[in-house]
XYZ file of C-alpha atoms in Angstrom:
261
model
C 135.408 190.538 187.215
C 136.895 191.316 183.785
C 133.530 191.287 182.024
C 132.339 194.217 184.113
C 135.621 196.058 183.721
C 135.365 195.775 179.941
C 131.826 197.165 180.052
C 132.948 200.325 181.855
C 133.500 202.385 178.750
C 133.841 206.123 178.338
C 130.084 206.191 177.888
C 129.502 204.934 181.443
C 132.503 205.775 183.637
C 130.344 206.045 186.774
C 129.414 202.358 186.729
C 130.062 200.691 190.096
C 128.751 197.229 189.314
C 130.873 194.495 190.845
C 132.388 196.835 193.407
C 132.039 196.828 197.164
C 131.700 200.063 199.134
C 131.545 201.031 202.801
C 129.727 204.174 203.933
C 130.340 205.334 207.499
C 127.870 207.585 209.239
C 125.166 205.918 207.157
C 122.517 206.068 209.885
C 120.993 209.298 208.573
C 121.552 212.527 206.663
C 124.206 212.702 203.973
C 125.500 209.232 204.784
C 122.136 207.614 204.111
C 121.896 209.508 200.833
C 125.428 208.464 199.852
C 124.550 204.823 200.462
C 121.458 205.110 198.230
C 123.448 206.738 195.419
C 126.287 204.220 195.525
C 123.840 201.311 195.603
C 121.900 202.748 192.663
C 125.157 202.842 190.676
C 125.466 199.081 191.141
C 127.803 198.725 194.108
C 127.373 196.304 196.975
C 127.096 198.658 199.962
C 128.011 198.068 203.599
C 126.361 200.443 206.058
C 128.346 201.520 209.112
C 127.215 203.721 211.982
C 126.348 203.668 215.660
C 122.570 203.236 215.386
C 121.767 199.701 214.324
C 118.018 200.246 214.009
C 118.439 203.096 211.530
C 121.015 201.119 209.546
C 118.694 198.131 209.369
C 115.836 200.342 208.208
C 117.977 201.790 205.423
C 119.208 198.340 204.410
C 115.616 197.155 204.161
C 114.608 200.193 202.091
C 117.492 199.624 199.682
C 116.978 195.866 199.514
C 120.488 195.164 200.786
C 121.825 191.895 202.111
C 121.184 191.894 205.903
C 124.903 191.256 206.344
C 125.472 194.763 204.963
C 124.679 196.295 208.362
C 127.794 196.608 210.534
C 127.353 198.892 213.581
C 130.653 200.697 214.095
C 132.184 203.395 216.281
C 134.746 205.034 213.983
C 136.777 206.311 216.934
C 137.603 202.714 217.892
C 140.377 201.454 215.596
C 139.571 197.835 216.442
C 135.930 198.371 215.450
C 136.953 199.931 212.137
C 139.308 197.040 211.445
C 136.461 194.642 212.216
C 134.214 196.598 209.815
C 136.682 196.202 206.968
C 137.440 192.580 207.812
C 133.738 191.740 207.962
C 133.197 193.434 204.612
C 135.966 191.528 202.861
C 135.045 188.223 204.518
C 131.413 188.623 203.445
C 131.742 190.232 200.028
C 135.285 189.359 198.962
C 136.855 192.781 198.481
C 136.669 196.525 199.179
C 136.740 199.055 196.353
C 135.239 202.253 197.763
C 135.484 203.715 201.274
C 133.345 206.750 202.073
C 134.413 208.276 205.391
C 131.378 210.353 206.280
C 130.836 209.978 210.047
C 131.044 213.290 211.874
C 129.790 215.498 214.689
C 129.982 219.087 215.897
C 129.552 221.107 219.062
C 128.437 224.700 218.770
C 130.110 226.679 221.551
C 132.368 229.753 221.753
C 135.983 228.626 221.808
C 136.672 230.361 225.118
C 133.942 228.269 226.732
C 134.778 224.930 225.140
C 136.360 222.325 227.374
C 139.468 220.590 226.030
C 137.655 217.266 226.361
C 134.864 218.536 224.134
C 137.332 219.776 221.512
C 139.158 216.435 221.583
C 135.920 214.473 221.189
C 135.028 216.277 217.964
C 138.523 215.697 216.574
C 138.349 212.060 217.608
C 135.207 211.470 215.552
C 135.837 213.786 212.623
C 139.572 213.404 212.109
C 140.837 210.308 213.900
C 137.735 208.425 212.716
C 138.530 209.382 209.126
C 142.140 208.314 209.541
C 141.006 204.986 210.985
C 138.759 204.447 207.967
C 141.461 205.421 205.489
C 144.115 203.249 207.098
C 141.967 200.139 207.358
C 140.555 200.521 203.849
C 144.040 201.028 202.452
C 145.242 197.850 204.153
C 142.950 195.938 201.774
C 143.087 198.243 198.752
C 146.880 198.385 198.614
C 146.984 194.611 198.528
C 144.392 194.621 195.721
C 146.262 197.364 193.869
C 143.080 199.414 193.472
C 140.526 201.438 195.378
C 139.001 204.857 195.926
C 138.686 206.566 199.307
C 136.335 209.543 199.593
C 136.529 211.638 202.746
C 133.810 214.095 203.707
C 135.253 217.447 204.773
C 133.257 220.694 204.781
C 133.281 224.150 203.257
C 134.227 225.205 206.792
C 137.631 223.666 206.115
C 138.336 226.810 204.073
C 136.466 229.623 205.832
C 135.529 230.600 209.368
C 132.132 230.105 210.959
C 131.402 233.565 212.379
C 127.707 233.096 213.125
C 128.003 229.536 214.493
C 131.051 229.149 216.753
C 132.454 225.645 216.280
C 136.243 225.741 216.439
C 136.681 222.002 216.837
C 134.555 221.222 213.792
C 136.395 223.757 211.610
C 139.778 222.490 212.804
C 138.851 218.872 212.154
C 137.533 219.524 208.663
C 140.582 221.584 207.723
C 142.763 218.722 208.898
C 140.824 216.282 206.710
C 141.818 218.328 203.651
C 145.497 218.052 204.582
C 145.213 214.381 205.523
C 143.534 213.643 202.195
C 146.426 215.206 200.268
C 149.063 213.356 202.271
C 147.482 209.914 202.040
C 146.743 210.393 198.354
C 150.396 211.035 197.576
C 151.540 208.115 199.721
C 149.228 205.603 198.063
C 148.477 206.641 194.485
C 151.399 204.762 192.904
C 150.065 201.600 194.498
C 146.624 202.034 192.954
C 144.680 203.756 195.730
C 143.206 207.220 195.212
C 142.150 209.493 198.081
C 139.980 212.587 197.570
C 137.424 214.562 199.549
C 134.138 216.410 199.211
C 133.557 219.700 201.036
C 129.781 220.311 201.239
C 128.388 223.720 202.045
C 124.938 224.154 203.595
C 122.982 220.962 203.004
C 120.043 219.798 205.124
C 121.078 216.988 207.455
C 120.552 215.804 210.990
C 123.615 217.733 212.132
C 122.766 221.013 210.353
C 119.025 221.130 211.051
C 119.368 224.190 213.304
C 120.491 226.239 210.293
C 117.277 225.621 208.422
C 114.950 227.821 210.428
C 113.903 231.248 209.128
C 116.991 232.970 210.566
C 119.386 230.403 209.153
C 117.802 230.485 205.716
C 118.088 234.287 205.652
C 121.797 233.915 206.497
C 122.280 231.403 203.690
C 120.425 233.641 201.231
C 122.639 236.579 202.221
C 126.013 234.805 202.220
C 125.789 232.072 199.560
C 126.063 233.401 195.991
C 123.562 230.803 194.771
C 121.084 232.257 197.253
C 119.947 228.940 198.685
C 121.163 225.820 200.475
C 122.178 222.706 198.590
C 119.519 220.233 197.564
C 119.749 216.575 198.503
C 120.691 215.359 195.027
C 123.402 217.970 194.437
C 126.140 215.872 196.036
C 125.256 212.749 194.038
C 127.351 213.592 190.992
C 130.539 214.501 192.824
C 130.247 211.419 195.018
C 129.929 209.102 192.020
C 132.676 210.971 190.204
C 135.199 210.458 193.011
C 134.121 206.893 193.816
C 134.272 205.663 190.228
C 136.692 205.410 187.326
C 135.398 208.761 186.081
C 137.985 210.403 188.373
C 140.856 208.004 187.701
C 143.370 210.884 187.353
C 142.048 212.952 190.276
C 144.327 212.563 193.289
C 144.430 214.343 196.639
C 141.748 216.891 195.820
C 139.013 218.362 197.996
C 136.113 219.578 195.888
C 133.766 222.179 197.368
C 130.054 221.869 196.629
C 128.759 225.005 198.301
C 126.867 227.263 195.898
C 129.869 229.568 195.683
C 130.117 230.229 199.430
C 133.902 229.761 199.562
C 134.430 231.613 196.273
C 133.979 235.007 197.898
């Protein structure tokens, strides 16, 4: 769509009109917000997640094509391939892949069963790899695309008050995976980067937002508060769009300074 490409000037580098994006883990929380932001920037958005009813509700709210809802288990490589194939068959291309699906289990490491540890890695790490690999299969052929992985500030620090070894391990691995894939693919037109959110309200983090959790955040986060819903919008659009065309293999923390100390 050369007319749209020509319109993406330095004055509007975040423009996503004419582009097609997939958001995994779009059923709720950060994923639902990411889908809204990407759609508002002009992209055609495909919603992936396990809970069809929630995806359909979001699609209706955003006024998306009903074909934009593709229930997907990211741990199943065949399902992720079907997600990407359905997207390209329906909308013609894939320009942005946001690998957001994730889970955690809060348990002391000495009490965590190996099966539990493996399950978290399967969703958080293998699921991200599945998304990256299948998106790249299309993007490398196109010669263009941006992959945005969702890591966590816990990729860089420990979680002393909330024991979750599997989650921390998986998010740290996403940072390394992001670097490696970025270097493998950048010369063929595909960029890979990641976002590392700190404490943001979401379905998965709701337990942290009681009085005790908020006191912990106030004490340990230099900004003195959790992140607000809109405070990931800018970095998401930056990494998804041409605004970050020379940013490769980076994981950007958005955490109110939590990992700076």
